């Protein structure tokens, strides 16, 4: 009886979830197939579900319309390449750097907040909690003034630094550090390990799933942080991929094919990152209880 | 709490040591946090008392910006819309992702993994691209939604989804939902995975229904995950900006105007930096209050 | 082991970061910082000292300039601009030009942020509504009066010249090219339904009465969506203004460009007529660019946001004859809204750079006018070059509209607010709000910002 009832429920929900899943897959499907469509297919009023003819035109435009040097290093300028490649390199650099910096700073700070008792701890934690949900638009104007005073405006650092300063990662890793048994830290101490050793050899391995989760979260967040990039970056060679594609549009006409080709190009690396890191999600994320 | 013991010289020295060590661990983070979040926030409060614009020195005007805010109907509309977005999208995201996670976690491993990826796709596709596709789907003249709607008879004529003040905000929330359930689903699946299996079995041996098992055994164990999801979803909903900028610019008739967009509009279209900052301060206060409430609730439940 | 790999990662990221960070040479930034409009006298003298020093070595010293362009025809295309820059460098090898390309969607934000970040470009290419009414009014631009010699003034169309300076007579824009924004109709559909009789084919004009009849004819023939008054944002809004102002001869601003007058009886009547007309939708979900797409796709039968660039851009996908038309007016003589584009110089406080910027502008607008105008795909602002496209069929067809060029009113103070209020007003009218009250509110808010 009970068996049968459950299976009916399961089937119904399976069907429902499949329908929703199709809806979720659709944008990416549409963009990827769209990037290979002809202009006529793209402009068609009746949806063209499958390209009537596969063409590379959109990618050709993407790769030929703008150029940029591969790198600029203390006055040395690299070979000239399609700007789209440079934009992807920029985006990867920006996301990877924010990811690494965030993970390192957040793990250290999270450990201190979770396992140490010190003067000012309560105030600092309240500040972190309050600042966590703060939208970046709020502090935008002072931030621009600050970045230009530090000569960081129109460099990728201007997009990276606000992400690293955002306290969400600290909050997350603090929760994970709460789960590290105090005895293990004590034991390491008794064995004569210093602060740094204890942190690196005992704490970090235990909060690895948390760091993995934070890494992917930060990577995707900074990859998609369209607004900060829009405001902080202007030069052709400093743009990220999503900004770059936007600058290739003419007045009052949107080249959807170009937009889709660029979006497809931008989505590929991030999907790879997701697939590589997703094991961290499955390997037992147990979030610790929340304590002030 | 640590100082509950007698505060003799030795513990004091230990305490000092611990504090120094703690701050050394905190230092890298604090440089970024204080330098690029706390300091700008402070400047934001400061500037909100000025009539600040491009190309001339700021003029101190006291609370005038705040007074003007109180009488600005667009600000109130924006505040209302922002709260609607948060109050609708946060619970819906949580419930929807819990339902999906619960269903797909019972499936074979390969299916679970495939579905998990699929629900994450809109997150990785990027807001600009996703928005573009949704704009096409919502199109008044040949959008797929109108096509399906009229074909099935749900609606009798085409609806201008994004151009109608009754539907525009709903559409924005819908798109926001698709881009924000990815992470909660992934987290809930792993949380369900980690639920103590022996307790679940014991409960079904006792004759509890699925629903009872869920509420009594699984749900309490997932509380920390839920709290975490609440926090990130709230953040996400407040930050909903690109959708509005790319789809509606706050219209029609300010029906999708949010505080975030209004701040941006004042600062970057009208160069009213002081006024924009005053709005930012109000928004920050509301968010701080909300976070505090969430935390109090979370702590009590634990 | 693990720590080692972490260290390697970090080191790698550091190296990459330097690559990414070796942005502009330090002196550029220093100069830009100096350029900030400081109120403190001390800083001002310091800057003055520096600028004299800079001017002294300006003669042959290499200068690096940044030029930001909006997508004005092929001035948004890297290959075309590179060619022009190469040609410029043949004459002036000492000036290096670093070109960045803006879009209308986010270009303003970028320039505004750059001004705020004190990294504004040296030269910018856009129209008077931004250079004069916006940044010029904010005091961040250089007065280019010295470029406006009597010869230049004599040769430039009077309406163009009037738009390039502010009320005090300071010229913040040196114009290169112009076009007349018009509308377009789907000729195939017009002929098929019999609406073609309402169009004066030879002059590309029609009266308001005939326009309304044509729309009704199309609507009755089964075309539910004939035209859309797009109001989802400010993209292409000159089209909706031109349509409404022309229908019954209303004006958008007063003649002195100091006040908004859109609440006139003529404009109210025009809006009421459009709201009541079958086949015309007020659509808050689309902007000008979307409207053009819908027209090209054949969904809409006319486009209010059109000029020669649209026909060129969409040549590949147009499956019908897009026939350009002047906006309908009750007396049959349209006043078209023009587009004027040229150069302006941001005041970065560095005399040498300002001089070099002027050198480039003179080169582009005075010495190599034809090439530079052709790159824009539009027409010259000089009367002496009125026939530069002789023999080109499409240019001749569109060139006819130049005679209808009306007052360039987009230079009223508070322009940014007025644009937003404009599409907000259209949204209200489209949703059925009282027309007179909505327009009244628009004028009130816009005029408040104009003060």
Tab-separated table of C-alpha atoms in Angstrom, chain A residues 42-278:
chain	number	residue	atom	x	y	z
A	42	UNK	CA	17.905	34.566	-35.303
A	43	UNK	CA	15.554	37.282	-36.507
A	44	UNK	CA	12.803	34.808	-37.376
A	45	UNK	CA	9.474	35.459	-35.692
A	46	UNK	CA	8.572	31.796	-35.495
A	47	UNK	CA	11.102	30.140	-33.197
A	48	UNK	CA	13.817	28.190	-35.002
A	49	UNK	CA	14.405	25.380	-32.517
A	50	UNK	CA	17.313	23.904	-34.385
A	51	UNK	CA	19.606	25.924	-36.701
A	52	UNK	CA	18.470	25.471	-40.282
A	53	UNK	CA	22.087	25.850	-41.258
A	54	UNK	CA	25.073	25.802	-38.910
A	55	UNK	CA	27.322	28.796	-39.458
A	56	UNK	CA	30.367	30.204	-37.701
A	57	UNK	CA	29.583	33.810	-38.709
A	58	UNK	CA	28.889	34.956	-35.184
A	59	UNK	CA	32.136	33.526	-33.879
A	60	UNK	CA	34.000	35.017	-36.821
A	61	UNK	CA	32.624	38.441	-35.945
A	62	UNK	CA	33.433	37.901	-32.289
A	63	UNK	CA	37.014	37.012	-33.119
A	64	UNK	CA	37.686	39.611	-35.799
A	65	UNK	CA	35.844	42.774	-34.830
A	66	UNK	CA	38.148	43.866	-32.021
A	67	UNK	CA	41.759	43.116	-31.262
A	68	UNK	CA	43.869	43.565	-28.150
A	69	UNK	CA	47.372	42.628	-27.037
A	70	UNK	CA	47.580	39.287	-25.242
A	71	UNK	CA	49.291	40.941	-22.284
A	72	UNK	CA	50.975	44.175	-21.245
A	73	UNK	CA	53.809	43.657	-18.839
A	74	UNK	CA	55.831	46.663	-17.696
A	75	UNK	CA	55.723	48.302	-21.072
A	76	UNK	CA	56.179	45.083	-23.006
A	77	UNK	CA	53.178	44.435	-25.176
A	78	UNK	CA	52.228	40.923	-26.181
A	79	UNK	CA	51.146	39.759	-29.619
A	80	UNK	CA	47.890	41.105	-30.946
A	81	UNK	CA	45.036	38.641	-30.614
A	82	UNK	CA	41.247	38.788	-30.897
A	83	UNK	CA	40.036	40.913	-28.014
A	84	UNK	CA	37.519	38.233	-27.040
A	85	UNK	CA	40.391	35.946	-26.041
A	86	UNK	CA	41.940	38.675	-23.937
A	87	UNK	CA	38.587	39.286	-22.297
A	88	UNK	CA	38.260	35.631	-21.380
A	89	UNK	CA	41.815	35.670	-19.997
A	90	UNK	CA	40.929	38.769	-17.967
A	91	UNK	CA	37.763	37.195	-16.662
A	92	UNK	CA	39.520	33.990	-15.686
A	93	UNK	CA	42.308	35.927	-13.994
A	94	UNK	CA	39.846	38.086	-12.132
A	95	UNK	CA	37.724	35.166	-10.946
A	96	UNK	CA	40.649	32.935	-10.017
A	97	UNK	CA	42.421	35.683	-8.104
A	98	UNK	CA	39.329	36.673	-6.176
A	99	UNK	CA	38.689	33.016	-5.463
A	100	UNK	CA	42.180	32.347	-4.115
A	101	UNK	CA	42.417	35.540	-2.094
A	102	UNK	CA	38.938	35.084	-0.665
A	103	UNK	CA	39.580	31.495	0.360
A	104	UNK	CA	42.873	32.303	2.068
A	105	UNK	CA	41.708	35.399	3.917
A	106	UNK	CA	38.343	33.893	4.828
A	107	UNK	CA	39.818	30.626	6.132
A	108	UNK	CA	42.260	32.475	8.374
A	109	UNK	CA	39.693	34.943	9.625
A	110	UNK	CA	36.999	32.298	10.005
A	111	UNK	CA	39.334	30.168	12.105
A	112	UNK	CA	40.207	33.053	14.395
A	113	UNK	CA	36.560	33.980	14.849
A	114	UNK	CA	35.455	30.419	15.527
A	115	UNK	CA	38.217	29.101	17.722
A	116	UNK	CA	39.794	32.048	19.440
A	117	UNK	CA	38.594	34.374	22.127
A	118	UNK	CA	39.893	37.889	21.769
A	119	UNK	CA	39.061	41.473	22.477
A	120	UNK	CA	36.627	42.911	19.932
A	121	UNK	CA	35.401	39.548	18.677
A	122	UNK	CA	31.735	40.228	19.306
A	123	UNK	CA	31.775	43.608	17.603
A	124	UNK	CA	33.679	42.296	14.615
A	125	UNK	CA	31.282	39.412	14.123
A	126	UNK	CA	28.231	41.682	14.297
A	127	UNK	CA	29.853	43.976	11.756
A	128	UNK	CA	30.475	41.041	9.442
A	129	UNK	CA	26.899	39.826	9.713
A	130	UNK	CA	25.531	43.284	9.029
A	131	UNK	CA	27.832	43.956	6.093
A	132	UNK	CA	27.166	40.592	4.495
A	133	UNK	CA	23.929	41.454	2.759
A	134	UNK	CA	25.020	44.972	1.871
A	135	UNK	CA	24.530	45.498	-1.861
A	136	UNK	CA	27.576	46.942	-3.545
A	137	UNK	CA	25.617	49.790	-5.100
A	138	UNK	CA	25.358	51.303	-1.656
A	139	UNK	CA	29.078	51.892	-1.324
A	140	UNK	CA	29.708	52.392	-4.990
A	141	UNK	CA	30.446	56.104	-5.143
A	142	UNK	CA	32.947	56.183	-2.264
A	143	UNK	CA	34.490	53.021	-3.674
A	144	UNK	CA	35.103	54.628	-7.054
A	145	UNK	CA	36.712	57.641	-5.421
A	146	UNK	CA	38.868	55.358	-3.309
A	147	UNK	CA	39.947	53.187	-6.227
A	148	UNK	CA	40.982	56.189	-8.264
A	149	UNK	CA	42.887	57.655	-5.330
A	150	UNK	CA	44.808	54.372	-5.129
A	151	UNK	CA	45.367	54.329	-8.914
A	152	UNK	CA	43.454	51.070	-9.122
A	153	UNK	CA	40.581	52.387	-11.173
A	154	UNK	CA	40.354	50.692	-14.565
A	155	UNK	CA	42.484	47.766	-13.436
A	156	UNK	CA	41.164	44.305	-12.734
A	157	UNK	CA	42.066	44.791	-9.066
A	158	UNK	CA	39.258	47.300	-8.762
A	159	UNK	CA	36.852	44.473	-9.539
A	160	UNK	CA	38.705	41.891	-7.444
A	161	UNK	CA	39.250	43.741	-4.178
A	162	UNK	CA	35.604	44.463	-3.305
A	163	UNK	CA	34.848	40.761	-3.740
A	164	UNK	CA	37.639	39.752	-1.367
A	165	UNK	CA	36.533	42.340	1.152
A	166	UNK	CA	32.987	41.040	1.160
A	167	UNK	CA	32.627	39.204	4.476
A	168	UNK	CA	30.369	36.363	3.381
A	169	UNK	CA	33.281	33.922	3.037
A	170	UNK	CA	34.404	34.600	6.581
A	171	UNK	CA	30.928	33.896	7.850
A	172	UNK	CA	30.760	30.633	5.904
A	173	UNK	CA	34.144	29.325	6.941
A	174	UNK	CA	33.561	30.327	10.538
A	175	UNK	CA	30.606	27.945	10.522
A	176	UNK	CA	32.843	25.188	9.240
A	177	UNK	CA	35.585	25.943	11.750
A	178	UNK	CA	33.044	25.610	14.548
A	179	UNK	CA	32.822	21.971	13.544
A	180	UNK	CA	36.540	21.322	14.128
A	181	UNK	CA	36.835	19.629	17.539
A	182	UNK	CA	38.724	21.756	20.040
A	183	UNK	CA	40.569	18.659	21.276
A	184	UNK	CA	42.286	18.223	17.931
A	185	UNK	CA	43.628	21.754	18.092
A	186	UNK	CA	44.717	21.208	21.691
A	187	UNK	CA	46.437	17.956	20.747
A	188	UNK	CA	48.379	19.663	17.996
A	189	UNK	CA	49.428	22.340	20.458
A	190	UNK	CA	50.631	19.776	22.961
A	191	UNK	CA	52.656	18.149	20.179
A	192	UNK	CA	54.438	21.489	19.929
A	193	UNK	CA	52.843	22.806	16.757
A	194	UNK	CA	52.751	26.583	16.500
A	195	UNK	CA	49.734	28.670	15.495
A	196	UNK	CA	50.480	28.483	11.789
A	197	UNK	CA	51.194	24.738	11.826
A	198	UNK	CA	48.000	24.030	13.728
A	199	UNK	CA	45.996	26.044	11.232
A	200	UNK	CA	47.578	24.566	8.118
A	201	UNK	CA	47.888	20.934	9.234
A	202	UNK	CA	44.822	20.502	11.419
A	203	UNK	CA	42.179	23.088	10.614
A	204	UNK	CA	42.502	23.494	6.852
A	205	UNK	CA	42.130	19.783	6.010
A	206	UNK	CA	39.025	19.614	8.183
A	207	UNK	CA	37.278	22.542	6.544
A	208	UNK	CA	38.167	21.549	3.002
A	209	UNK	CA	34.556	21.023	1.885
A	210	UNK	CA	33.798	24.506	3.117
A	211	UNK	CA	36.727	25.987	1.245
A	212	UNK	CA	35.613	24.117	-1.870
A	213	UNK	CA	32.104	25.483	-1.556
A	214	UNK	CA	33.406	28.987	-0.995
A	215	UNK	CA	35.811	28.677	-3.916
A	216	UNK	CA	33.110	27.806	-6.405
A	217	UNK	CA	30.736	30.338	-4.945
A	218	UNK	CA	33.283	33.130	-5.200
A	219	UNK	CA	34.405	32.099	-8.642
A	220	UNK	CA	30.888	32.161	-10.047
A	221	UNK	CA	29.996	35.339	-8.201
A	222	UNK	CA	32.919	37.271	-9.532
A	223	UNK	CA	32.446	35.828	-13.003
A	224	UNK	CA	28.905	37.162	-12.970
A	225	UNK	CA	29.635	40.392	-11.114
A	226	UNK	CA	28.545	42.425	-14.106
A	227	UNK	CA	27.837	45.591	-12.210
A	228	UNK	CA	31.194	46.043	-10.502
A	229	UNK	CA	33.007	45.271	-13.737
A	230	UNK	CA	30.843	47.712	-15.643
A	231	UNK	CA	31.660	50.517	-13.272
A	232	UNK	CA	35.331	49.803	-12.633
A	233	UNK	CA	36.688	48.784	-16.047
A	234	UNK	CA	36.806	50.885	-19.200
A	235	UNK	CA	39.822	50.113	-21.393
A	236	UNK	CA	39.417	47.667	-24.215
A	237	UNK	CA	42.248	45.514	-22.877
A	238	UNK	CA	40.889	45.485	-19.318
A	239	UNK	CA	37.367	44.352	-20.092
A	240	UNK	CA	35.786	41.128	-19.047
A	241	UNK	CA	33.969	39.011	-21.590
A	242	UNK	CA	30.442	40.114	-20.777
A	243	UNK	CA	31.421	43.792	-20.855
A	244	UNK	CA	33.441	43.325	-23.997
A	245	UNK	CA	30.558	41.850	-25.937
A	246	UNK	CA	28.410	44.767	-24.851
A	247	UNK	CA	30.886	47.263	-26.320
A	248	UNK	CA	30.656	45.595	-29.713
A	249	UNK	CA	27.032	46.602	-30.257
A	250	UNK	CA	26.056	49.390	-32.631
A	251	UNK	CA	23.585	52.141	-31.780
A	252	UNK	CA	19.979	51.014	-31.556
A	253	UNK	CA	20.680	47.595	-32.962
A	254	UNK	CA	21.526	44.509	-31.029
A	255	UNK	CA	23.487	41.815	-32.806
A	256	UNK	CA	21.914	38.870	-30.994
A	257	UNK	CA	24.122	36.368	-32.793
A	258	UNK	CA	27.249	38.080	-31.539
A	259	UNK	CA	25.785	38.370	-28.066
A	260	UNK	CA	24.983	34.664	-27.992
A	261	UNK	CA	28.394	33.647	-29.314
A	262	UNK	CA	30.053	35.728	-26.626
A	263	UNK	CA	27.780	34.371	-23.921
A	264	UNK	CA	28.438	30.811	-25.007
A	265	UNK	CA	32.161	31.484	-24.919
A	266	UNK	CA	31.802	32.965	-21.443
A	267	UNK	CA	29.726	30.057	-20.139
A	268	UNK	CA	32.058	27.244	-21.130
A	269	UNK	CA	34.894	27.867	-18.633
A	270	UNK	CA	32.517	28.362	-15.761
A	271	UNK	CA	30.620	25.163	-16.476
A	272	UNK	CA	33.935	23.304	-16.465
A	273	UNK	CA	34.775	24.831	-13.090
A	274	UNK	CA	31.413	23.765	-11.759
A	275	UNK	CA	31.857	20.185	-12.945
A	276	UNK	CA	35.356	19.969	-11.479
A	277	UNK	CA	34.455	21.439	-8.112
A	278	UNK	CA	31.050	19.910	-7.671
